[in-house]
Structures are given as structure tokens and as C-alpha cells.
CSV table of C-alpha atoms in Angstrom, one decimal:
chain,number,residue,atom,x,y,z
E,251,MET,CA,-26.7,4.1,-11.1
E,252,SER,CA,-28.0,3.4,-14.6
E,253,ASP,CA,-26.9,6.8,-16.0
E,254,HIS,CA,-23.3,6.2,-15.1
E,255,PRO,CA,-20.8,4.9,-17.7
E,256,ASN,CA,-19.4,2.1,-15.6
E,257,PRO,CA,-22.3,0.2,-14.1
E,258,ALA,CA,-21.7,-1.9,-11.0
E,259,THR,CA,-19.9,-5.1,-11.9
E,260,PRO,CA,-20.7,-7.6,-9.2
E,261,ALA,CA,-18.0,-9.9,-10.5
E,262,THR,CA,-15.3,-7.6,-9.4
E,263,ILE,CA,-16.9,-6.9,-6.0
E,264,ALA,CA,-17.4,-10.7,-5.4
E,265,GLU,CA,-13.8,-11.3,-6.3
E,266,LEU,CA,-12.6,-8.7,-3.8
E,267,LEU,CA,-14.9,-10.0,-1.1
E,268,THR,CA,-14.1,-13.7,-1.4
E,269,ARG,CA,-10.3,-13.7,-2.0
E,270,THR,CA,-8.3,-15.3,0.7
E,271,SER,CA,-4.5,-15.6,1.0
E,272,VAL,CA,-3.0,-18.8,-0.4
E,273,ARG,CA,0.3,-20.3,0.8
E,274,MET,CA,0.3,-23.7,-0.8
E,275,PHE,CA,0.4,-24.0,-4.5
E,276,THR,CA,0.3,-26.8,-7.2
E,277,PRO,CA,3.5,-27.2,-9.1
E,278,ALA,CA,1.8,-25.7,-12.2
E,279,PRO,CA,3.8,-22.7,-13.5
E,280,VAL,CA,2.1,-19.4,-14.2
E,281,PRO,CA,1.9,-18.9,-18.0
E,282,ASP,CA,4.0,-16.0,-19.3
E,283,GLY,CA,0.9,-14.3,-20.8
E,284,VAL,CA,-0.8,-14.4,-17.5
E,285,LYS,CA,2.3,-13.0,-15.8
E,286,ALA,CA,2.5,-10.2,-18.3
E,287,SER,CA,-1.1,-9.3,-17.8
E,288,ILE,CA,-0.8,-9.2,-14.1
E,289,LEU,CA,2.3,-7.0,-14.2
E,290,ASP,CA,0.5,-4.7,-16.6
E,291,CYS,CA,-2.3,-4.4,-14.0
E,292,ALA,CA,0.4,-3.5,-11.4
E,293,PHE,CA,1.8,-0.8,-13.7
E,294,ALA,CA,-1.7,0.5,-14.4
E,295,ALA,CA,-2.2,1.2,-10.7
E,296,PRO,CA,-2.4,4.8,-9.5
E,297,THR,CA,1.0,6.2,-8.9
E,298,ALA,CA,2.1,9.5,-7.5
E,299,GLY,CA,2.9,11.9,-10.4
E,300,ALA,CA,3.0,8.9,-12.8
E,301,GLN,CA,6.5,8.2,-11.2
E,302,GLN,CA,6.0,4.4,-10.5
E,303,LEU,CA,8.2,4.7,-7.4
E,304,TYR,CA,8.9,1.0,-7.3
E,305,THR,CA,11.0,-1.7,-8.8
E,306,ILE,CA,9.6,-5.3,-9.0
E,307,ILE,CA,12.1,-8.1,-8.6
E,308,ASP,CA,10.9,-11.3,-10.2
E,309,VAL,CA,12.7,-13.9,-8.0
E,310,ALA,CA,13.2,-16.8,-10.4
E,311,ASP,CA,16.4,-18.4,-8.9
E,312,PRO,CA,15.4,-21.3,-6.7
E,313,ALA,CA,18.4,-20.7,-4.5
E,314,ILE,CA,17.3,-17.1,-3.8
E,315,LYS,CA,13.8,-18.3,-3.1
E,316,ALA,CA,15.1,-20.9,-0.7
E,317,THR,CA,17.2,-18.2,1.1
E,318,LEU,CA,14.2,-15.9,1.3
E,319,ALA,CA,12.2,-18.7,2.8
E,320,GLN,CA,14.8,-18.7,5.6
E,321,THR,CA,15.3,-15.0,6.1
E,322,CYS,CA,11.5,-14.5,6.1
E,323,ASP,CA,11.1,-16.2,9.5
E,324,HIS,CA,11.5,-19.7,8.1
E,325,GLN,CA,8.5,-20.2,5.9
E,326,PRO,CA,9.3,-23.0,3.5
E,327,PHE,CA,6.3,-22.4,1.2
E,328,ILE,CA,8.2,-19.3,-0.2
E,329,ALA,CA,10.8,-21.7,-1.6
E,330,SER,CA,8.2,-23.7,-3.5
E,331,ALA,CA,6.0,-20.9,-4.8
E,332,PRO,CA,5.9,-20.9,-8.6
E,333,TRP,CA,6.1,-17.1,-8.8
E,334,VAL,CA,7.7,-14.7,-6.3
E,335,LEU,CA,7.6,-10.9,-6.7
E,336,LEU,CA,9.3,-8.4,-4.5
E,337,PHE,CA,7.9,-4.9,-4.7
E,338,LEU,CA,10.6,-2.4,-3.7
E,339,ALA,CA,9.9,1.2,-2.8
E,340,ASP,CA,12.5,2.7,-5.1
E,341,CYS,CA,13.9,6.2,-4.3
E,342,ARG,CA,16.9,5.5,-6.5
E,343,ARG,CA,15.6,5.5,-10.1
E,344,TRP,CA,14.4,9.1,-10.2
E,345,LEU,CA,17.4,10.3,-8.3
E,346,ASP,CA,19.6,8.7,-10.9
E,347,MET,CA,17.6,10.3,-13.7
E,348,TYR,CA,18.0,13.7,-12.0
E,349,GLU,CA,21.7,13.3,-11.7
E,350,LEU,CA,22.0,12.0,-15.3
E,351,ALA,CA,20.0,15.1,-16.5
E,352,GLY,CA,22.3,17.4,-14.5
E,353,ALA,CA,19.4,18.5,-12.3
E,354,PRO,CA,20.3,19.7,-8.8
E,355,ALA,CA,18.7,17.1,-6.5
E,356,ARG,CA,18.7,16.5,-2.7
E,357,GLN,CA,19.0,13.1,-1.0
E,358,PRO,CA,15.7,11.3,-0.5
E,359,GLY,CA,13.9,11.8,2.9
E,360,THR,CA,11.4,9.7,4.8
E,361,GLY,CA,8.6,11.5,3.0
E,362,ASP,CA,9.9,10.3,-0.3
E,363,LEU,CA,10.3,6.8,1.1
E,364,LEU,CA,6.8,6.6,2.5
E,365,LEU,CA,5.3,7.9,-0.7
E,366,ALA,CA,7.2,5.2,-2.5
E,367,VAL,CA,6.1,2.5,0.0
E,368,VAL,CA,2.5,3.5,-0.7
E,369,ASP,CA,3.1,3.5,-4.4
E,370,ALA,CA,4.7,0.1,-4.4
E,371,THR,CA,1.9,-1.4,-2.2
E,372,ILE,CA,-0.8,0.0,-4.5
E,373,ALA,CA,0.9,-1.7,-7.4
E,374,ALA,CA,1.3,-4.9,-5.5
E,375,GLN,CA,-2.4,-5.0,-4.5
E,376,ASN,CA,-3.4,-4.5,-8.2
E,377,ALA,CA,-1.3,-7.6,-8.9
E,378,VAL,CA,-3.0,-9.5,-6.2
E,379,VAL,CA,-6.5,-8.6,-7.5
E,380,ALA,CA,-5.5,-9.4,-11.1
E,381,ALA,CA,-3.9,-12.7,-10.0
E,382,HIS,CA,-7.1,-13.7,-8.3
E,383,ALA,CA,-9.1,-12.9,-11.4
E,384,TYR,CA,-6.9,-15.4,-13.2
E,385,GLY,CA,-7.5,-18.1,-10.6
E,386,LEU,CA,-4.1,-17.6,-9.0
E,387,GLY,CA,-3.6,-17.5,-5.2
E,388,SER,CA,-1.3,-15.1,-3.5
E,389,CYS,CA,0.1,-14.2,-0.1
E,390,TYR,CA,1.9,-11.2,1.3
E,391,ILE,CA,5.0,-11.9,3.3
E,392,GLY,CA,5.6,-9.1,5.8
E,393,ASP,CA,8.7,-10.9,7.1
E,394,ILE,CA,10.6,-9.7,4.0
E,395,VAL,CA,12.0,-6.8,6.1
E,396,GLU,CA,13.8,-9.2,8.5
E,397,GLN,CA,17.4,-10.2,8.3
E,398,ARG,CA,18.2,-6.9,6.5
E,399,GLU,CA,21.9,-7.4,6.1
E,400,GLN,CA,21.5,-10.8,4.5
E,401,VAL,CA,18.6,-9.7,2.2
E,402,VAL,CA,20.4,-6.6,1.1
E,403,GLU,CA,23.4,-8.7,0.1
E,404,LEU,CA,21.3,-11.4,-1.5
E,405,LEU,CA,19.3,-9.1,-3.7
E,406,GLY,CA,21.8,-6.3,-4.1
E,407,LEU,CA,19.5,-3.7,-2.6
E,408,ASP,CA,20.5,-0.1,-2.8
E,409,PRO,CA,20.4,2.1,0.4
E,410,TYR,CA,17.6,4.1,-1.3
E,411,VAL,CA,15.3,1.1,-1.9
E,412,PHE,CA,13.1,-0.6,0.7
E,413,PRO,CA,11.3,-4.0,0.5
E,414,ALA,CA,7.7,-2.9,0.8
E,415,ALA,CA,5.9,-6.1,-0.2
E,416,LEU,CA,6.9,-9.7,-1.0
E,417,LEU,CA,4.2,-11.7,-2.9
E,418,VAL,CA,4.2,-15.4,-3.5
E,419,LEU,CA,1.8,-16.6,-6.2
E,420,GLY,CA,0.6,-19.8,-7.8
E,421,TYR,CA,-2.4,-22.0,-8.4
E,422,PRO,CA,-3.9,-22.9,-5.1
E,423,THR,CA,-4.0,-26.5,-3.9
E,424,GLU,CA,-7.5,-28.1,-3.3
E,425,GLN,CA,-6.9,-27.8,0.5
E,426,GLN,CA,-6.2,-24.1,0.2
E,427,LEU,CA,-9.4,-23.5,-1.7
E,428,ARG,CA,-11.3,-24.9,1.2
E,429,ARG,CA,-9.8,-22.4,3.7
E,430,THR,CA,-12.2,-20.1,5.5
E,431,LYS,CA,-11.4,-16.4,5.2
E,432,PRO,CA,-10.5,-15.0,8.7
E,433,ALA,CA,-13.2,-12.9,10.2
E,434,ARG,CA,-12.9,-9.1,10.0
E,435,PHE,CA,-13.8,-6.4,12.6
E,436,PRO,CA,-17.3,-4.9,12.4
E,437,ARG,CA,-17.4,-1.6,10.6
E,438,GLU,CA,-17.8,0.5,13.7
E,439,ALA,CA,-14.4,-0.7,15.0
E,440,VAL,CA,-12.6,0.5,11.9
E,441,VAL,CA,-14.5,3.4,10.4
E,442,LEU,CA,-14.8,6.7,12.3
E,443,THR,CA,-16.5,9.9,11.2
E,444,ASP,CA,-14.5,13.1,10.9
E,445,ARG,CA,-12.0,12.6,13.7
E,446,TYR,CA,-9.8,9.8,15.1
E,447,ARG,CA,-10.5,8.6,18.6
E,448,ARG,CA,-9.3,5.7,20.6
E,449,LEU,CA,-11.9,3.0,21.1
E,450,ARG,CA,-13.5,2.6,24.5
E,451,PRO,CA,-12.8,-0.6,26.4
E,452,ASP,CA,-16.3,-1.9,25.6
E,453,GLU,CA,-15.7,-1.2,21.9
E,454,LEU,CA,-12.4,-3.0,21.9
E,455,ARG,CA,-14.0,-6.0,23.6
E,456,SER,CA,-16.9,-6.2,21.2
E,457,ALA,CA,-14.6,-5.8,18.2
E,458,ILE,CA,-12.9,-9.0,19.1
E,459,GLN,CA,-16.1,-10.8,20.2
E,460,ALA,CA,-17.7,-9.9,16.9
E,461,ARG,CA,-15.0,-12.0,15.3
E,462,GLY,CA,-16.1,-15.0,17.3
E,463,GLU,CA,-13.2,-14.8,19.7
E,464,ASP,CA,-12.9,-14.5,23.5
E,465,PHE,CA,-11.1,-11.2,24.3
E,466,ASP,CA,-9.4,-12.3,27.5
E,467,ARG,CA,-8.1,-15.5,25.9
E,468,THR,CA,-7.3,-14.3,22.4
E,469,ILE,CA,-5.6,-11.0,23.1
E,470,PRO,CA,-2.9,-12.0,25.6
E,471,ALA,CA,-2.0,-15.1,23.5
E,472,PHE,CA,-1.8,-13.0,20.3
E,473,CYS,CA,0.3,-10.3,22.0
E,474,LYS,CA,2.8,-12.9,23.2
E,475,ARG,CA,2.9,-14.9,20.0
E,476,LYS,CA,3.0,-12.0,17.5
E,477,TYR,CA,3.6,-8.6,19.0
E,478,MET,CA,6.2,-9.6,21.5
E,479,SER,CA,7.8,-12.2,19.2
E,480,ASP,CA,11.4,-12.4,18.1
E,481,PHE,CA,10.3,-11.8,14.5
E,482,ALA,CA,8.5,-8.6,15.5
E,483,ALA,CA,11.6,-7.3,17.3
E,484,GLU,CA,13.6,-8.2,14.2
E,485,MET,CA,11.2,-6.3,11.9
E,486,ASN,CA,11.5,-3.2,14.1
E,487,ARG,CA,15.3,-3.5,14.3
E,488,CYS,CA,15.7,-3.9,10.5
E,489,VAL,CA,13.1,-1.2,9.4
E,490,ARG,CA,14.9,1.2,11.7
E,491,ASP,CA,18.1,0.4,9.8
E,492,TYR,CA,16.4,0.6,6.4
E,493,LEU,CA,15.2,4.1,7.4
E,494,ARG,CA,18.6,5.4,8.4
E,495,PRO,CA,19.8,6.6,4.9
E,496,PHE,CA,16.5,8.6,4.6
E,497,LEU,CA,16.8,10.2,8.1
E,498,ASP,CA,20.3,11.6,7.5
T,239,MET,CA,-6.4,-22.6,-17.4
T,240,SER,CA,-9.7,-24.5,-17.9
T,241,ASP,CA,-9.1,-26.8,-15.0
T,242,HIS,CA,-8.7,-24.0,-12.5
T,243,PRO,CA,-11.7,-23.0,-10.4
T,244,ASN,CA,-11.5,-19.2,-11.1
T,245,PRO,CA,-11.2,-18.7,-14.8
T,246,ALA,CA,-9.7,-15.5,-16.1
T,247,THR,CA,-12.2,-12.7,-15.8
T,248,PRO,CA,-11.3,-10.2,-18.4
T,249,ALA,CA,-13.8,-7.7,-16.9
T,250,THR,CA,-11.6,-7.3,-13.8
T,251,ILE,CA,-8.4,-7.1,-15.8
T,252,ALA,CA,-9.9,-4.5,-18.1
T,253,GLU,CA,-11.1,-2.4,-15.1
T,254,LEU,CA,-7.6,-2.5,-13.6
T,255,LEU,CA,-5.9,-1.5,-16.9
T,256,THR,CA,-8.3,1.3,-17.8
T,257,ARG,CA,-8.8,3.1,-14.5
T,258,THR,CA,-7.5,6.6,-14.3
T,259,SER,CA,-7.4,9.0,-11.4
T,260,VAL,CA,-10.4,11.4,-11.2
T,261,ARG,CA,-10.3,14.7,-9.5
T,262,MET,CA,-13.5,16.4,-10.6
T,263,PHE,CA,-16.8,15.0,-9.6
T,264,THR,CA,-20.5,15.6,-10.3
T,265,PRO,CA,-22.5,16.7,-7.2
T,266,ALA,CA,-24.2,13.3,-7.1
T,267,PRO,CA,-23.8,11.7,-3.6
T,268,VAL,CA,-22.5,8.1,-3.3
T,269,PRO,CA,-25.4,5.9,-2.2
T,270,ASP,CA,-25.1,4.4,1.2
T,271,GLY,CA,-25.3,0.9,-0.2
T,272,VAL,CA,-22.4,1.5,-2.6
T,273,LYS,CA,-20.3,3.0,0.2
T,274,ALA,CA,-21.0,0.0,2.4
T,275,SER,CA,-20.0,-2.4,-0.4
T,276,ILE,CA,-16.8,-0.5,-1.1
T,277,LEU,CA,-15.9,-0.4,2.6
T,278,ASP,CA,-16.6,-4.2,2.8
T,279,CYS,CA,-14.1,-4.7,-0.1
T,280,ALA,CA,-11.5,-2.7,1.8
T,281,PHE,CA,-12.0,-4.8,4.9
T,282,ALA,CA,-11.8,-8.0,2.8
T,283,ALA,CA,-8.3,-7.0,1.6
T,284,PRO,CA,-5.3,-9.1,2.8
T,285,THR,CA,-4.2,-7.9,6.2
T,286,ALA,CA,-1.2,-9.0,8.3
T,287,GLY,CA,-2.4,-11.6,10.8
T,288,ALA,CA,-6.0,-10.6,10.2
T,289,GLN,CA,-5.2,-7.5,12.3
T,290,GLN,CA,-6.6,-4.8,10.0
T,291,LEU,CA,-3.9,-2.3,11.1
T,292,TYR,CA,-5.8,0.7,9.9
T,293,THR,CA,-8.6,3.1,10.8
T,294,ILE,CA,-10.6,4.7,8.1
T,295,ILE,CA,-11.9,8.2,8.8
T,296,ASP,CA,-14.9,9.1,6.7
T,297,VAL,CA,-14.6,12.9,6.4
T,298,ALA,CA,-18.1,14.1,6.1
T,299,ASP,CA,-17.9,17.6,7.7
T,300,PRO,CA,-17.5,20.2,4.8
T,301,ALA,CA,-15.4,22.4,7.1
T,302,ILE,CA,-12.9,19.6,7.6
T,303,LYS,CA,-12.8,18.8,3.9
T,304,ALA,CA,-12.2,22.5,3.2
T,305,THR,CA,-9.3,22.6,5.7
T,306,LEU,CA,-7.8,19.4,4.2
T,307,ALA,CA,-8.0,21.0,0.8
T,308,GLN,CA,-5.8,23.7,2.2
T,309,THR,CA,-3.3,21.6,4.1
T,310,CYS,CA,-3.0,19.2,1.2
T,311,ASP,CA,-1.0,21.7,-0.9
T,312,HIS,CA,-4.1,23.8,-1.7
T,313,GLN,CA,-6.1,21.4,-3.9
T,314,PRO,CA,-9.7,22.8,-3.9
T,315,PHE,CA,-11.2,19.7,-5.4
T,316,ILE,CA,-10.8,17.9,-2.1
T,317,ALA,CA,-13.3,20.3,-0.6
T,318,SER,CA,-16.0,19.4,-3.2
T,319,ALA,CA,-15.4,15.7,-3.4
T,320,PRO,CA,-18.6,13.8,-2.4
T,321,TRP,CA,-16.7,11.2,-0.4
T,322,VAL,CA,-13.4,11.6,1.4
T,323,LEU,CA,-11.7,8.6,3.1
T,324,LEU,CA,-8.5,8.8,5.1
T,325,PHE,CA,-6.8,5.5,5.7
T,326,LEU,CA,-4.7,5.7,8.8
T,327,ALA,CA,-2.0,3.2,9.6
T,328,ASP,CA,-3.1,2.5,13.2
T,329,CYS,CA,-0.6,1.1,15.8
T,330,ARG,CA,-2.9,2.2,18.6
T,331,ARG,CA,-5.9,-0.1,18.5
T,332,TRP,CA,-4.1,-3.3,19.1
T,333,LEU,CA,-1.8,-1.7,21.7
T,334,ASP,CA,-5.0,-0.5,23.6
T,335,MET,CA,-6.3,-4.1,23.3
T,336,TYR,CA,-3.1,-5.5,24.8
T,337,GLU,CA,-3.2,-3.0,27.7
T,338,LEU,CA,-6.9,-3.7,28.3
T,339,ALA,CA,-6.2,-7.4,28.4
T,340,GLY,CA,-3.3,-6.9,30.8
T,341,ALA,CA,-0.8,-8.3,28.3
T,342,PRO,CA,2.7,-6.9,28.6
T,343,ALA,CA,3.4,-4.9,25.4
T,344,ARG,CA,6.2,-2.8,24.1
T,345,GLN,CA,5.8,0.6,22.4
T,346,PRO,CA,5.3,0.4,18.6
T,347,GLY,CA,8.5,0.6,16.4
T,348,THR,CA,9.0,1.6,12.8
T,349,GLY,CA,8.6,-2.1,11.8
T,350,ASP,CA,5.1,-2.1,13.2
T,351,LEU,CA,4.4,1.3,11.6
T,352,LEU,CA,5.5,0.2,8.1
T,353,LEU,CA,3.5,-3.0,8.4
T,354,ALA,CA,0.5,-0.9,9.2
T,355,VAL,CA,1.2,1.5,6.3
T,356,VAL,CA,1.3,-1.4,3.9
T,357,ASP,CA,-1.9,-2.9,5.5
T,358,ALA,CA,-3.8,0.4,5.2
T,359,THR,CA,-2.7,1.0,1.6
T,360,ILE,CA,-3.7,-2.5,0.6
T,361,ALA,CA,-7.2,-1.8,2.0
T,362,ALA,CA,-7.3,1.6,0.3
T,363,GLN,CA,-6.5,0.1,-3.1
T,364,ASN,CA,-9.2,-2.5,-2.7
T,365,ALA,CA,-11.6,0.5,-2.1
T,366,VAL,CA,-10.3,2.1,-5.3
T,367,VAL,CA,-10.8,-1.0,-7.4
T,368,ALA,CA,-14.3,-1.5,-5.9
T,369,ALA,CA,-15.2,2.1,-6.5
T,370,HIS,CA,-14.2,1.9,-10.1
T,371,ALA,CA,-16.4,-1.2,-10.5
T,372,TYR,CA,-19.3,0.9,-9.3
T,373,GLY,CA,-18.5,3.7,-11.8
T,374,LEU,CA,-16.9,5.9,-9.2
T,375,GLY,CA,-13.8,7.9,-9.8
T,376,SER,CA,-11.1,8.3,-7.1
T,377,CYS,CA,-7.7,9.9,-6.5
T,378,TYR,CA,-5.0,9.4,-3.9
T,379,ILE,CA,-3.8,12.6,-2.2
T,380,GLY,CA,-0.2,12.1,-1.1
T,381,ASP,CA,-0.1,15.6,0.3
T,382,ILE,CA,-2.1,14.4,3.3
T,383,VAL,CA,1.2,14.0,5.2
T,384,GLU,CA,1.9,17.8,5.0
T,385,GLN,CA,1.1,20.4,7.7
T,386,ARG,CA,1.3,17.7,10.3
T,387,GLU,CA,0.6,19.9,13.3
T,388,GLN,CA,-2.6,21.3,11.8
T,389,VAL,CA,-3.8,17.9,10.5
T,390,VAL,CA,-3.1,16.2,13.8
T,391,GLU,CA,-5.2,18.8,15.6
T,392,LEU,CA,-7.9,18.8,13.0
T,393,LEU,CA,-8.4,15.1,13.0
T,394,GLY,CA,-7.4,14.3,16.6
T,395,LEU,CA,-4.7,11.9,15.4
T,396,ASP,CA,-2.9,9.8,18.0
T,397,PRO,CA,0.9,9.7,18.0
T,398,TYR,CA,0.7,6.0,17.0
T,399,VAL,CA,-1.3,6.6,13.9
T,400,PHE,CA,0.0,7.8,10.5
T,401,PRO,CA,-2.0,9.1,7.5
T,402,ALA,CA,-1.1,6.5,4.9
T,403,ALA,CA,-3.6,7.4,2.2
T,404,LEU,CA,-6.2,10.0,1.6
T,405,LEU,CA,-8.8,9.1,-1.1
T,406,VAL,CA,-11.4,11.4,-2.7
T,407,LEU,CA,-14.2,9.7,-4.5
T,408,GLY,CA,-17.3,10.6,-6.5
T,409,TYR,CA,-18.9,10.2,-9.9
T,410,PRO,CA,-16.6,11.6,-12.6
T,411,THR,CA,-17.5,14.6,-14.7
T,412,GLU,CA,-17.7,14.1,-18.4
T,413,GLN,CA,-14.5,16.0,-18.9
T,414,GLN,CA,-12.7,13.6,-16.4
T,415,LEU,CA,-13.9,10.6,-18.3
T,416,ARG,CA,-12.1,11.9,-21.4
T,417,ARG,CA,-8.7,12.2,-19.7
T,418,THR,CA,-5.9,10.1,-21.1
T,419,LYS,CA,-4.2,7.7,-18.7
T,420,PRO,CA,-0.6,8.9,-18.2
T,421,ALA,CA,2.0,6.7,-19.9
T,422,ARG,CA,3.8,4.1,-17.9
T,423,PHE,CA,7.4,2.9,-18.1
T,424,PRO,CA,8.2,-0.1,-20.3
T,425,ARG,CA,8.4,-3.3,-18.3
T,426,GLU,CA,12.2,-3.6,-18.5
T,427,ALA,CA,12.6,-0.3,-16.6
T,428,VAL,CA,10.5,-1.6,-13.7
T,429,VAL,CA,10.9,-5.4,-13.5
T,430,LEU,CA,14.3,-7.0,-12.8
T,431,THR,CA,15.1,-10.6,-12.4
T,432,ASP,CA,16.5,-12.0,-9.1
T,433,ARG,CA,18.6,-8.9,-8.0
T,434,TYR,CA,18.2,-5.2,-7.8
T,435,ARG,CA,20.5,-3.0,-9.9
T,436,ARG,CA,20.6,0.6,-10.8
T,437,LEU,CA,19.6,1.3,-14.4
T,438,ARG,CA,22.3,2.3,-16.8
T,439,PRO,CA,22.2,5.9,-18.3
T,440,ASP,CA,20.9,4.5,-21.7
T,441,GLU,CA,18.2,2.6,-19.8
T,442,LEU,CA,17.1,5.6,-17.8
T,443,ARG,CA,16.9,7.7,-21.0
T,444,SER,CA,14.9,5.1,-22.9
T,445,ALA,CA,12.5,4.6,-20.0
T,446,ILE,CA,11.5,8.3,-20.3
T,447,GLN,CA,11.6,8.3,-24.1
T,448,ALA,CA,9.3,5.2,-24.2
T,449,ARG,CA,6.7,7.4,-22.4
T,450,GLY,CA,6.9,9.8,-25.3
T,451,GLU,CA,8.9,12.4,-23.4
T,452,ASP,CA,12.2,14.1,-24.0
T,453,PHE,CA,14.6,13.1,-21.2
T,454,ASP,CA,16.7,16.3,-21.2
T,455,ARG,CA,13.7,18.6,-21.2
T,456,THR,CA,11.3,16.5,-18.9
T,457,ILE,CA,13.6,15.5,-16.2
T,458,PRO,CA,15.1,18.8,-15.0
T,459,ALA,CA,11.7,20.4,-15.2
T,460,PHE,CA,10.1,17.6,-13.2
T,461,CYS,CA,12.9,17.6,-10.6
T,462,LYS,CA,12.5,21.4,-10.0
T,463,ARG,CA,8.7,21.3,-10.0
T,464,LYS,CA,8.2,18.2,-7.9
T,465,TYR,CA,11.2,16.8,-6.2
T,466,MET,CA,12.8,20.1,-5.2
T,467,SER,CA,9.4,21.7,-4.5
T,468,ASP,CA,8.3,23.3,-1.2
T,469,PHE,CA,5.6,20.6,-0.8
T,470,ALA,CA,8.2,17.8,-1.1
T,471,ALA,CA,10.3,19.4,1.6
T,472,GLU,CA,7.2,19.8,3.7
T,473,MET,CA,6.4,16.1,3.2
T,474,ASN,CA,9.8,15.1,4.3
T,475,ARG,CA,9.7,17.4,7.3
T,476,CYS,CA,6.4,16.1,8.5
T,477,VAL,CA,6.9,12.4,7.9
T,478,ARG,CA,10.1,12.6,9.9
T,479,ASP,CA,8.0,14.0,12.8
T,480,TYR,CA,5.3,11.4,12.3
T,481,LEU,CA,8.1,8.8,12.6
T,482,ARG,CA,9.5,10.2,15.8
T,483,PRO,CA,7.2,8.3,18.3
T,484,PHE,CA,8.1,5.1,16.6
T,485,LEU,CA,11.9,5.8,16.7
T,486,ASP,CA,12.1,6.3,20.4
């Protein structure tokens, strides 16, 4: 590796490996300079055709945070997070530019939307990595897609934007710093060579057992609590509706 | 900041700010230990409910790389990339676990899919950041969603998986290291407070001008070359078809 210009930087690798999600924060505000640097890292993320197919909403209004805490499956810590960032996949900004320039443009399709979702998420993850480097904790809130009608009204969302990732950030409480990172699957359950295939029953079982869990106890309980939950049904209902303008 | 446990690590921030996409690589292979560490960083990424809703296909077969170079809008550098990783949003693995455990489970919906796309992309971006720390270059290939029928056949994709992100990686050539990072929008064009709104015409114009480009020349050309291109139409056609099993 010694003849390569960017040698291994174990600091970065260690940061990526040890980061855990943080949901409880001290009241300390995030300094403006730190916020600006983290946002710069988000902007610097790879982006399709340098388009930055996202808009970031910095949710500062405590009333809006409090409402999001409710619409996102009732998670009060969202209301008390010092910094709340919503990464929207934005298929509107470039469309508006095309129209302003008098360029003939079609309506956005699901391909445009998915490209923008990926773009927005890449930027969000750069923010997460940067935040961790500054000693900030963060957590993604997948429930942001729920209660679509209320969220669209609350945040003034355009039909051609989609809430890809909600992040809450702040300095972790002592208790949060002591949390154990949840176990991950062994590599062979996640990485395949050359072609996709469904895992065999023995592979599915050992993937869960390798995380220290009992397959026959964990899986039915998780299925009932998460996959068959009301909030999962609500996510599916709402995402379908978010997709509608892109399917026309 | 001094009383926080993880002080600012400018090394990480500088790495995030300076990384640029790399498409041309030296023939040097990526050492197995480096690959393993990068994959570990991907696994360590935040993931909804610790589910790791992705499968990574390590495309090692030169014939498959060569075909992907064609299906991804004819980009020959994909065929010669030392390391090619496809991050699939995977709604199949957990469904198979539920069925194996005898847990009553519904078919995946678009909410499940979008959650998995975000999960897969977060993991992919951790791999990109880790790769850069090891001196590796990388590039996302959005065109992986094109030529769906051929790609599904080639890679044996299941109807409940979706190609969220294709990454090519390797050691950058000298020429690639001299590339300038494309300009980004000024913050005010990307970050809004509390609510979404469409940018005004003067804001749209100055967003492009701030990147050193002429709005009336750049935008119509970009619209024609990218947004109205055959490959964009192909992406929209294919993503719509990828979504179909989740819309039923």
C-alpha cells in the first residue's frame, strides 16, 4: 500500500466500525461551525451527474419537531433532538430549472425518483460519518414516510419530492455511549459471488444464530412486532402514494 | 468540544470533502484484507432494525463485468475495474426467514423496498468512505437499473431484490488523481429551514451561476443530454418494472 497516495487511515475505519445509532442527546446545541462542516461533507458526497438530487430541510421549529415525533410512530426523542435534518429526494429542482430555461422536459418517473433517493441517502450517510467524527450521535428515522398526508402538509412537500431519510443528531448522553452495537450477520449471509441466490434453510438459520439469537424464537417475534406491524403497513400505504405522481 | 468523548477528527472530514469519483484504475488488485475491512465497514453502517436489508454481489467473473459494462449504458471501465460490488436492496432474505420459521408474513410492499434501498445505499456509502481511506477510488454506476431483463437473467435476481447501487473500485490512475471535483450548489440552494419550497427563478439561476456555469447555456444542453436521453427513459422503464412485484 505504501506507494499509494492515500495510505490507510485506521482512524476513519475505526470510526466506521464503532459508530452506533444514538437516540438520546444532551441538551448541548450543535455549534454552527460544526453544522456547516457536516453539511459540506454531505454536499461533497458522490452525486449522479453532479446534480445533488436532494433538498435538506433543517427542522428548527420545536412545534414541527414535536409533530414529526408523533407522525414518525410516536418517538418522543425526535422532539428533543438538538438537530433534525430531513433529506428529501428532490425531482423538482432540476425540472424547474429545465422549465425556466425553456428546455422541453418530461415529468419525472420512478427511475428519476430512485436515483434521487440513492443520491439523498449517500449525502445523508456522509453527514452521519462526519457527525460521528465530531463526537455527535445520530439516528435514521425510517418512519418519516408514515402519515404522508400530515407530513406533506406540515413540511409543504411537493409531489415530486420524497422523504428519503430523516436524521436526528446531537451529543450522546453517557448512557447512549455505553450501548452495545447490535450484532451483524456473518459475511457469507450477505455477500455472494457473481450471482444472487436465495439462502438455504441452514444458511438462514446460522445467519441468525451467528448473531447470538435463537432462530425459532427470534424470527416469529420479530415478524409479528416489525414486519406485520401497523407502522409497516402504514409505510407501505404511504410510499405507494408518494410513488403515484412518478408512476403516471 | 473538549468535554466530548470523540473530538473532531479533521482527517475524516478532509477525506469526505476531497473524495472524487474515480473511473480509471491501475491493474493492481485490491488485497483481500483491505476488501474484508471495507466490507466490514459496510456491514457496520446503520441499518433499520439491524436487519441489513441488502445483499452484496461481488462480481468477480470478467465475463459478467463485461456484460454489465454493456448493460450499464456502454461504459467500458466497468469491465476493467479490479473490484465490482453490487448492493441489492433485498426484501427476500427476511421473507424467507419468516416462511422458514412458520411466521405468517405478507408480500413486500413499496415501503419495504424503499427502506431496503436506503439501507443498501447507506452500506454502500460506508464502503466508499472506507475505500477512500485505503487509497482506493470508487464510482457509483446509476445505470445498473437499465436493461432489466438482461441483468435479472445475468445475475439471477429475485423479484424481491432491486439493484440499488453498483460500485466499481480500484487504485486510481495518476490522471484520475488530478481530476477536479465538480462544483456543488451553494448551501442556500440545497438547505431550507422547516419547510420545503420551490426555488424562485433568481435562486435557480444563481445556483447554477455559483457553480461557474451559464444557466441559459448549461441547462438546456444538460436537459437534452441527460434528462431527455435514451438511458434516462430506459431507467424509468426498468425501475417501473422492478417496482411491479412490490405494487401488487
